[in-house]
mmCIF file of C-alpha atoms in Angstrom:
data_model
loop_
_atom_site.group_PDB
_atom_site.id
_atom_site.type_symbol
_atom_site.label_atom_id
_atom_site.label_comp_id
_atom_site.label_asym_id
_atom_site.label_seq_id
_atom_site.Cartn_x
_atom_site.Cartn_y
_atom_site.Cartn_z
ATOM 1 C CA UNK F 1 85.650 23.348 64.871
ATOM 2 C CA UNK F 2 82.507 22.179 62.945
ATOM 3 C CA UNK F 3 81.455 23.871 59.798
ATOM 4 C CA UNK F 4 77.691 25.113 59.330
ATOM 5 C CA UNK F 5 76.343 23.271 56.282
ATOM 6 C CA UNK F 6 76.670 25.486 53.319
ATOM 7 C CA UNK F 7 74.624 23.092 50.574
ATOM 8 C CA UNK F 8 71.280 23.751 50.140
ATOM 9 C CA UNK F 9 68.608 21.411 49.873
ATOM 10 C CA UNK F 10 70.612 18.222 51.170
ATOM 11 C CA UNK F 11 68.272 15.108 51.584
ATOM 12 C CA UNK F 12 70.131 13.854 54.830
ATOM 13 C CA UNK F 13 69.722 17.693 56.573
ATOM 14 C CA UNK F 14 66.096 16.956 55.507
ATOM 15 C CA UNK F 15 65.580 13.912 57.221
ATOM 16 C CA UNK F 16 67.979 14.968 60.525
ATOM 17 C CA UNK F 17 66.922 18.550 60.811
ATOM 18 C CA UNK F 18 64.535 17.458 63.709
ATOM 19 C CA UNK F 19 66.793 15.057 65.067
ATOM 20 C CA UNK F 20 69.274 17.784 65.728
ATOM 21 C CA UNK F 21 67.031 20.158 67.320
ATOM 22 C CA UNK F 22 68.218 21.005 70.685
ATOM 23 C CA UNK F 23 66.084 19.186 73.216
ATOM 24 C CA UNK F 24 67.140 15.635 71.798
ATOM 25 C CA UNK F 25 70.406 16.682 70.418
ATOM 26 C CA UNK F 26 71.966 14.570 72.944
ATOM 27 C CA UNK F 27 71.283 11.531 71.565
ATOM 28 C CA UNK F 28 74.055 11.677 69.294
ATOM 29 C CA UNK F 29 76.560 11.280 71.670
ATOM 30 C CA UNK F 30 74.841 8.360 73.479
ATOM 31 C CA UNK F 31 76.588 4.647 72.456
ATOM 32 C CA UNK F 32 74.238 2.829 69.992
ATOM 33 C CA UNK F 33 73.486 0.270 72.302
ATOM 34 C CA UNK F 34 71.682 2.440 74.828
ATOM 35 C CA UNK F 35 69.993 4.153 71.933
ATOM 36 C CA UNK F 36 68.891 0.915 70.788
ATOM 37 C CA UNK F 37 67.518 0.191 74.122
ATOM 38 C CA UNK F 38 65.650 3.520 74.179
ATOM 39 C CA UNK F 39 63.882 2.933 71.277
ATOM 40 C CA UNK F 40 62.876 -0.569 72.436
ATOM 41 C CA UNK F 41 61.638 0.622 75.719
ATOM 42 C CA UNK F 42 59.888 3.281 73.977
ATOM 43 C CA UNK F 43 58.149 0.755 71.628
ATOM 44 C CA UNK F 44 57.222 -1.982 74.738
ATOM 45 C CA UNK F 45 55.232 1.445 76.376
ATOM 46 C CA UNK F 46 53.608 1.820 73.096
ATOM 47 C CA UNK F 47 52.527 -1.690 73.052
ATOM 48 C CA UNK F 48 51.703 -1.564 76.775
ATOM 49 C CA UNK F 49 49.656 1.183 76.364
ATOM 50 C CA UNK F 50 47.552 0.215 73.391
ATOM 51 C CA UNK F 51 46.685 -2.588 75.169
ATOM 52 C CA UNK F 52 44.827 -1.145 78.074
ATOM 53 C CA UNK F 53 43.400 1.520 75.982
ATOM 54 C CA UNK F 54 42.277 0.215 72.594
ATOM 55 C CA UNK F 55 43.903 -0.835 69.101
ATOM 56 C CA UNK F 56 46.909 0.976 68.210
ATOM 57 C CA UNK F 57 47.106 3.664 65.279
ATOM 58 C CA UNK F 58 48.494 2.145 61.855
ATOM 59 C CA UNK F 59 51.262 4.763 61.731
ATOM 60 C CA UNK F 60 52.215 4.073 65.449
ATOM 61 C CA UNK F 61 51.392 0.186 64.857
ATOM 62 C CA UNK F 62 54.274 0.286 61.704
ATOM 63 C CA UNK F 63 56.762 2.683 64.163
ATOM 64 C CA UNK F 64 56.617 -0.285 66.767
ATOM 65 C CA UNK F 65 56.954 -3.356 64.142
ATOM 66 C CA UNK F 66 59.646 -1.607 62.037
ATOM 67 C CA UNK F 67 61.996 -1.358 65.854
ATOM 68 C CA UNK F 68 61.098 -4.808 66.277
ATOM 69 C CA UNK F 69 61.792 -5.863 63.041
ATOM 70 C CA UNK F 70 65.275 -4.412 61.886
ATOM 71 C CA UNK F 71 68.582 -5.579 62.831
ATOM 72 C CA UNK F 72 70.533 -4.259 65.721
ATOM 73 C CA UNK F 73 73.053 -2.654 63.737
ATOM 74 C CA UNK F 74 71.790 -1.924 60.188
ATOM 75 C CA UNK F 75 74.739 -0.066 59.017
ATOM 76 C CA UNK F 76 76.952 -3.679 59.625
ATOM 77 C CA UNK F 77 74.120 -5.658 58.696
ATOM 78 C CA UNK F 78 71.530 -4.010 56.294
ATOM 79 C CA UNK F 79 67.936 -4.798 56.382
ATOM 80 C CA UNK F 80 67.025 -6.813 53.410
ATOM 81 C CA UNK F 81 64.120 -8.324 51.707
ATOM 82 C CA UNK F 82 62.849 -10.647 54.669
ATOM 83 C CA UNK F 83 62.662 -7.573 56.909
ATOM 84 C CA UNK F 84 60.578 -5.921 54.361
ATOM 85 C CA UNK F 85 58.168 -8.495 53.750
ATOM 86 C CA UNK F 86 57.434 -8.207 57.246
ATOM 87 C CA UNK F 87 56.891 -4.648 57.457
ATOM 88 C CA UNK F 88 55.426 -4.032 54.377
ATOM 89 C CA UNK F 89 51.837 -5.169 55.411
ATOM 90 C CA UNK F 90 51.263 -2.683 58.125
ATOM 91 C CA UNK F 91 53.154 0.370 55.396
ATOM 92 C CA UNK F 92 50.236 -0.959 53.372
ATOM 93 C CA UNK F 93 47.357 -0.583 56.198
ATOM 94 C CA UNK F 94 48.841 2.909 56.535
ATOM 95 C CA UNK F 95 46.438 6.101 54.913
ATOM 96 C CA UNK F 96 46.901 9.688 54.950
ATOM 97 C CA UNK F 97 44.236 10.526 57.528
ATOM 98 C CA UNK F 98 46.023 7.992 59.907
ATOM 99 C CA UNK F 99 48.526 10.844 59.761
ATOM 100 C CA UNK F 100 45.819 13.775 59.735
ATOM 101 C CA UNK F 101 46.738 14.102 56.316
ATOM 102 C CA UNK F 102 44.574 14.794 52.971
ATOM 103 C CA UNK F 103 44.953 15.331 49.730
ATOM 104 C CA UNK F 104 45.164 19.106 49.161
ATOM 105 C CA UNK F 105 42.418 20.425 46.514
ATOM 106 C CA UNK F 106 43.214 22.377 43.625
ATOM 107 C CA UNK F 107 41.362 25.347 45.107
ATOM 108 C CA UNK F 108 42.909 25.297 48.374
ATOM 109 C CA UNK F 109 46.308 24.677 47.180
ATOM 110 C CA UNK F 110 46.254 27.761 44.670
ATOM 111 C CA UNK F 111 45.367 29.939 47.811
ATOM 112 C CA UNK F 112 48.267 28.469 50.170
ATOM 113 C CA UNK F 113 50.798 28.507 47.307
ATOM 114 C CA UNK F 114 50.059 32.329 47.358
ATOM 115 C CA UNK F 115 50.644 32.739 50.966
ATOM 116 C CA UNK F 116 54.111 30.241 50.477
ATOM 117 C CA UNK F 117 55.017 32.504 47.433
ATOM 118 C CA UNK F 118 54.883 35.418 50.398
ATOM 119 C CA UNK F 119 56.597 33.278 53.441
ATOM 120 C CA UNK F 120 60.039 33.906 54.249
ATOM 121 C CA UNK F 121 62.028 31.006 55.798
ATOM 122 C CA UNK F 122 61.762 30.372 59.622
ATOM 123 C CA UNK F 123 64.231 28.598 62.519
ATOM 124 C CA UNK F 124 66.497 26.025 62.492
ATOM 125 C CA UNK F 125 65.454 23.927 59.106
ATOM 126 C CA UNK F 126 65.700 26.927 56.978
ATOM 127 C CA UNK F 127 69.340 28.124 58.331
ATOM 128 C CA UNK F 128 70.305 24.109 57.534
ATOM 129 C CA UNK F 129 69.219 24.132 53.916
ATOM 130 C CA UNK F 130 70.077 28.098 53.144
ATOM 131 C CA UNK F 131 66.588 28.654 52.036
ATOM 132 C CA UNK F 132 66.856 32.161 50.841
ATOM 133 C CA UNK F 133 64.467 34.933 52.970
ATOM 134 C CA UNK F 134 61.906 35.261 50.032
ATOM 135 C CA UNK F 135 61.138 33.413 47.320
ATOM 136 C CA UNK F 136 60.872 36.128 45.210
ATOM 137 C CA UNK F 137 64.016 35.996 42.769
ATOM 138 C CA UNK F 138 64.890 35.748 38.817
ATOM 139 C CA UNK F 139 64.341 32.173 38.360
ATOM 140 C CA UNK F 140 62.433 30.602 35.165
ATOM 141 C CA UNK F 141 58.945 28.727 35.920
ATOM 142 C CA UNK F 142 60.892 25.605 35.273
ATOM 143 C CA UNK F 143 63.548 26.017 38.117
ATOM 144 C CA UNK F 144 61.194 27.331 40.953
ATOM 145 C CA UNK F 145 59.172 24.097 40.539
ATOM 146 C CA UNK F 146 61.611 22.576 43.279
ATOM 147 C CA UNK F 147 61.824 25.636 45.509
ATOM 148 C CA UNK F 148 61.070 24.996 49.008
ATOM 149 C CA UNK F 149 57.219 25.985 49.262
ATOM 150 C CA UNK F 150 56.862 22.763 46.357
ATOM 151 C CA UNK F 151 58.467 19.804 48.697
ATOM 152 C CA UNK F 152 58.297 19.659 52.748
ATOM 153 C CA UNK F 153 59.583 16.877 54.811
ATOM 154 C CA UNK F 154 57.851 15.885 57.629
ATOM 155 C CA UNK F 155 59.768 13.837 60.555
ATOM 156 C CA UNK F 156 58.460 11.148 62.495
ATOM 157 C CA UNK F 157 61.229 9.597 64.174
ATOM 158 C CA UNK F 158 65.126 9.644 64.135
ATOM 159 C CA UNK F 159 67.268 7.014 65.215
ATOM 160 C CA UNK F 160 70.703 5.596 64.625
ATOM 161 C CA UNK F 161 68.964 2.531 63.464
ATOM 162 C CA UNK F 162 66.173 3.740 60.994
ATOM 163 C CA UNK F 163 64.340 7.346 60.532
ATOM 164 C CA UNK F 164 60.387 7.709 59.420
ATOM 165 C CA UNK F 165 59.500 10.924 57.524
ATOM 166 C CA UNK F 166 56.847 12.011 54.846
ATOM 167 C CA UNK F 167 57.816 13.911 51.719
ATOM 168 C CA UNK F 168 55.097 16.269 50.508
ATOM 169 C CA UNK F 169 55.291 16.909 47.188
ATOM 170 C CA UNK F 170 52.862 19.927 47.009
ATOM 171 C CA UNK F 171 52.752 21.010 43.436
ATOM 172 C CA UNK F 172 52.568 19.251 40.306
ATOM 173 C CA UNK F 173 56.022 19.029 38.303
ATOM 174 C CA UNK F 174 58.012 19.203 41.446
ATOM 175 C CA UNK F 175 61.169 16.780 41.434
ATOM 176 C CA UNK F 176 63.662 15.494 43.885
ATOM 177 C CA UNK F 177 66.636 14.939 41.525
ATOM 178 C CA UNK F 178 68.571 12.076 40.737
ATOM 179 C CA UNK F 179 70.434 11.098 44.415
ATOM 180 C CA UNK F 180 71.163 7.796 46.553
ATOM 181 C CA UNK F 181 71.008 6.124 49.614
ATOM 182 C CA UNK F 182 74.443 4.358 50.021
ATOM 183 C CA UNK F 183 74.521 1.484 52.555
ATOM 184 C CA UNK F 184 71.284 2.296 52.992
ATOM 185 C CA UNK F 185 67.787 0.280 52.575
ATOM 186 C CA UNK F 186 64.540 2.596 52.146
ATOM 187 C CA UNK F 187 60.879 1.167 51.988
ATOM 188 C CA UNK F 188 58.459 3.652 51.043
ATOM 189 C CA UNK F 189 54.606 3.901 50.227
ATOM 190 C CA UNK F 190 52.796 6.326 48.300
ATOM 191 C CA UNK F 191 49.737 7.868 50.545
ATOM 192 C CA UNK F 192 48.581 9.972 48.096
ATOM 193 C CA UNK F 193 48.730 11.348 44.392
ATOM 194 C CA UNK F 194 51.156 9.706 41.679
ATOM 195 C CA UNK F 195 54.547 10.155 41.098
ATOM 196 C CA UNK F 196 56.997 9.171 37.945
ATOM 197 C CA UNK F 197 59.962 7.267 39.273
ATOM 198 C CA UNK F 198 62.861 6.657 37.202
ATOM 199 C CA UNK F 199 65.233 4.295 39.284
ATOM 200 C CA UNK F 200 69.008 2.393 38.403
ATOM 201 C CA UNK F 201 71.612 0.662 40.067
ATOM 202 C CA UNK F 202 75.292 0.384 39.013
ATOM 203 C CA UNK F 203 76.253 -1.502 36.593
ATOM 204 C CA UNK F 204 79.644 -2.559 38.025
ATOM 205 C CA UNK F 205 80.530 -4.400 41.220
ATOM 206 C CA UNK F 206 82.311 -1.201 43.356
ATOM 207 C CA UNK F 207 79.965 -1.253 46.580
ATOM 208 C CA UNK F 208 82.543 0.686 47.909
ATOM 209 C CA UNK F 209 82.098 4.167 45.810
ATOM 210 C CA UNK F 210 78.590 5.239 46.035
ATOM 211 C CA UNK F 211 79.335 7.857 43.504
ATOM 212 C CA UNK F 212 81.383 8.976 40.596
ATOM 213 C CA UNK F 213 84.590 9.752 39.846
ATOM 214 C CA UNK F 214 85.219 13.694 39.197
ATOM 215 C CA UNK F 215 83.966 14.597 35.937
ATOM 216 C CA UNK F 216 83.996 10.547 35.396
ATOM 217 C CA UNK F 217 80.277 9.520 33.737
ATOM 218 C CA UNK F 218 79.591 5.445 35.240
ATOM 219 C CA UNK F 219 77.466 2.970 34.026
ATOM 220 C CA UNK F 220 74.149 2.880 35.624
ATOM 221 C CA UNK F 221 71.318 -0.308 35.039
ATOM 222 C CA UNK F 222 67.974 1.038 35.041
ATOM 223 C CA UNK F 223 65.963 -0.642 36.721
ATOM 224 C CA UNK F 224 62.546 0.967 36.788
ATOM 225 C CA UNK F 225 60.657 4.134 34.755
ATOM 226 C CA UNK F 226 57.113 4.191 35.677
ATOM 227 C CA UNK F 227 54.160 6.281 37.466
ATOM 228 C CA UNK F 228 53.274 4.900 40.340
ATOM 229 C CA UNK F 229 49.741 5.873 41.449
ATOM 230 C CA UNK F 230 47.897 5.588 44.992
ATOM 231 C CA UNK F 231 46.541 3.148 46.281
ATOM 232 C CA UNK F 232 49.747 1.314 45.334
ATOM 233 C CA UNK F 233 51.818 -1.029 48.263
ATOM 234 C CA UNK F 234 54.763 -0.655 49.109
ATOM 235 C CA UNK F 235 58.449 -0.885 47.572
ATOM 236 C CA UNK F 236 62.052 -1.010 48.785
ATOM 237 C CA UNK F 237 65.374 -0.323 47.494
ATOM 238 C CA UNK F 238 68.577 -1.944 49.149
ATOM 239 C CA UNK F 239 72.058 -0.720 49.167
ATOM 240 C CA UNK F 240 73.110 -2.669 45.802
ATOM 241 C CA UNK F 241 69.571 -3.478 44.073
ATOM 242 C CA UNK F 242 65.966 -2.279 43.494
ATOM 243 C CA UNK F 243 66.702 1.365 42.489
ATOM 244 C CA UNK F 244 69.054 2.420 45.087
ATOM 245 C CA UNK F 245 69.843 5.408 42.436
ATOM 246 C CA UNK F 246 66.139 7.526 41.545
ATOM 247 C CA UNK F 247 64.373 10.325 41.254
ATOM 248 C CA UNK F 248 61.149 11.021 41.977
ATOM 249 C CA UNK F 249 58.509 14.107 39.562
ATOM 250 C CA UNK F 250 54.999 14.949 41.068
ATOM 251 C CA UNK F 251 52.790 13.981 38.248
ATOM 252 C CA UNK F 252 50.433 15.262 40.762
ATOM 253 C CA UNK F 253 50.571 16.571 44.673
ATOM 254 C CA UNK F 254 51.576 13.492 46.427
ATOM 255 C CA UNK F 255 52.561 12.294 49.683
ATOM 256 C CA UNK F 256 55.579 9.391 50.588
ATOM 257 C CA UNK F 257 55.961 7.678 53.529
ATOM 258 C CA UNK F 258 59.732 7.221 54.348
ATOM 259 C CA UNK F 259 61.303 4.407 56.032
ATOM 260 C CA UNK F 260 65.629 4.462 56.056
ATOM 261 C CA UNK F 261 67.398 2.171 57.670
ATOM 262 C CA UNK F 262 70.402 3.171 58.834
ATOM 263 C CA UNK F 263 69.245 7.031 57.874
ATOM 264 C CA UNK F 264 71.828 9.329 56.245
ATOM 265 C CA UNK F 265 74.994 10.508 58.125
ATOM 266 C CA UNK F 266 78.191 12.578 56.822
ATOM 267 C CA UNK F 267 80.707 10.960 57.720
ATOM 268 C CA UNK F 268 79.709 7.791 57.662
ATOM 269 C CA UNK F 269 79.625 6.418 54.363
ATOM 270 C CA UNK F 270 76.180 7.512 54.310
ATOM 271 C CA UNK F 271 76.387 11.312 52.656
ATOM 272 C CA UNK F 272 73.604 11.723 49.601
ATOM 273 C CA UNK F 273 74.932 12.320 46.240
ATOM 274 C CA UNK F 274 72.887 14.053 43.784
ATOM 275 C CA UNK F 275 73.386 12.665 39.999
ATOM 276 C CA UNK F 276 72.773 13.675 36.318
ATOM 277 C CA UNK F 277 72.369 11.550 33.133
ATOM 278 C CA UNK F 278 74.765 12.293 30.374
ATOM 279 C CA UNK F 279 74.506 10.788 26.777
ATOM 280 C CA UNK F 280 78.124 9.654 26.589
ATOM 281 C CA UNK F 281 80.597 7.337 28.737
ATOM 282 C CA UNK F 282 84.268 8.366 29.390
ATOM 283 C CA UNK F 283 85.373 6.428 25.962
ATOM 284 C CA UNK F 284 82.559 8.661 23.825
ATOM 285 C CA UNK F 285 80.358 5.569 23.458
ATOM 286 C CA UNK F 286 76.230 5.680 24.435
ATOM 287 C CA UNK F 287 75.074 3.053 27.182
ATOM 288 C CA UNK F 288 73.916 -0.173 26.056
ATOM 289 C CA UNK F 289 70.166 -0.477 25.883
ATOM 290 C CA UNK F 290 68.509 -0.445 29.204
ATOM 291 C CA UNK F 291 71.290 1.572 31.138
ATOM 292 C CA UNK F 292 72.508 5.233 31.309
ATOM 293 C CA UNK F 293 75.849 6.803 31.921
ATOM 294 C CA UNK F 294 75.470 9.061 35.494
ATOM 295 C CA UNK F 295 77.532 11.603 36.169
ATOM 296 C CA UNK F 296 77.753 13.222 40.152
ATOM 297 C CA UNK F 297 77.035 16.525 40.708
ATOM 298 C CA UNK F 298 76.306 19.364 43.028
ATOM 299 C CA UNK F 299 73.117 19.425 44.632
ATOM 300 C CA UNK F 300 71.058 21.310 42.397
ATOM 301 C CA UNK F 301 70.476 24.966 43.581
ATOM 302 C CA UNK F 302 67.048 25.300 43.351
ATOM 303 C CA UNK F 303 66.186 21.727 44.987
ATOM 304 C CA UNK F 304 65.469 22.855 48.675
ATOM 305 C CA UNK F 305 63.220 20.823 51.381
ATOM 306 C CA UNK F 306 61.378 22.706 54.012
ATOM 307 C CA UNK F 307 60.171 21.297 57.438
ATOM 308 C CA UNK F 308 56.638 20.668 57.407
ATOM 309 C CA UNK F 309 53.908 20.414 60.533
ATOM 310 C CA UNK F 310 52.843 17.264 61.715
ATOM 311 C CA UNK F 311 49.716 17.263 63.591
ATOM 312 C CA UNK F 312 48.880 13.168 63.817
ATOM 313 C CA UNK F 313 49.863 10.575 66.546
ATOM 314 C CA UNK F 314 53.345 11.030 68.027
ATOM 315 C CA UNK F 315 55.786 8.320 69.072
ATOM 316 C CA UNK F 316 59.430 7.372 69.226
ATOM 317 C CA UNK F 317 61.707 10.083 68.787
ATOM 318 C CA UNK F 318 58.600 12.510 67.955
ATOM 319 C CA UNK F 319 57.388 11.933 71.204
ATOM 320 C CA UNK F 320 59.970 14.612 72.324
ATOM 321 C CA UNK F 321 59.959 17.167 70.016
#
């Protein structure tokens, strides 16, 4: 018998909450081969289409050149660097009104974080992530910066072979904490705002262990600490390189497109781990310069993701939902 998720605030029940809503639910259980098929089928209609009737959308234009462009079977054979340089040009031509999206203004935002402040959780995303029913409770100013109403995930498209999705970071401050994306490759592109990222990789060799050992700190390499500010292109991390281990802070509201390939999935090697740095190694000595000791942890209670709307062009998987 399956057990309801009891986590909150997960970033693969983020990205798979629409995925597992009942009117495509049955996808899981179809072989990867005829899902693969689907999608392809799905993306030569696109194509078709567009043709008779005009140029494509950007956002639907990336959807059908990211299906052409990734392997079969990502989670066997992981998209790399040459499949990213071929995709990253039309992330690039991608802007947030291709997705009926805008920056929100300062005035407009104070008024909706008032009525968020009010809303109480709704449906299927909520019961995933455990949002509590209000968001009125004890916490500091400090902690409630990640609460639910501050980050919403929108999805595009869910596959077995790659997911698209848009985190909305809608307050400054607000942080998705240190985590990974084991076996995973993720190409991203700021559409809006500017965000500090803070990204490492593991110093050792063990591709095989994602995380840490319990109450065992590991070396990490860092490999990036910067704000990144829109317009900026876009970046990818791979399984072993590039950041695979980061966390993103709002330095402002900001919007990131999402691209995972394969996407997260318990059970499968591919579970998210959530990560904390600590000053000292498991001998008492400080990292070397230029690297940090990491230490897993528990998702972070107040770190929750809520579903967001999506009113721009639909395709792939979000042509069902």
């Amino acid at each position: 018998r399956r057990r309801a998720p009891t986590v909150r605030g997960r970033m693969h029940a983020a990205v798979v909450a629409v995925a597992r809503a009942p009117r495509i639910s049955h996808l899981a259980s179809v072989a990867s081969v005829s899902i693969r098929g689907e999608e392809r089928a799905r993306a030569r209609a696109t194509l078709t289409r567009a043709a008779s009737s005009g140029p494509m959308e950007p956002i639907v234009e990336l959807y059908a050149r990211v299906d052409e462009t990734l392997p079969a079977d990502p989670a066997s054979t992981p998209a790399d660097e040459s499949h990213f340089r071929a995709i990253a040009p039309y992330m690039n031509a991608v802007e947030p009104r291709h997705l009926a999206m805008e920056p929100p203004s300062t005035s407009r935002r104070s008024s909706e974080d008032s009525e968020d402040s009010a809303r109480p959780a709704q449906g299927f995303f909520s019961q995933l992530l455990g949002r509590a029913k209000s968001s009125s409770s004890s916490r500091s100013p400090s902690r409630s910066r990640s609460r639910a109403s501050g980050i919403d995930c929108i999805n595009l498209h869910h596959s077995n072979r790659f997911s698209m999705c848009v985190f909305r970071f809608n307050e400054e401050g607000t942080v998705i904490p240190l985590h990974n994306h084991p076996h995973m490759t993720v190409m991203s592109k700021l559409l809006y705002g500017s965000l500090r990222v803070r990204a490492f990789d593991w110093a050792d060799d063990d591709d095989g262990n994602p995380g840490t050992a319990p109450n065992v700190p590991r070396l990490a390499r860092m490999v990036r600490d910067e704000r990144v500010a829109a317009p900026a292109n876009a970046f990818a991390l791979y399984p072993r390189s590039c950041g695979n281990i980061h966390v993103f802070t709002a330095v402002e509201p900001s919007a990131v497109l999402d691209i995972l390939s394969p996407p997260y999935a318990i059970g499968c090697g591919r579970d998210c781990h959530y990560f904390e740095e600590v000053p000292f190694g498991p001998d008492g000595g400080r990292a070397p310069p230029g690297h940090a000791w990491l230490l897993e942890v528990d998702c972070p209670d107040d770190f929750q993701v809520e579903s967001g709307e999506y009113h721009g062009p639909r395709f792939g998987s979000g042509r069902y939902d």
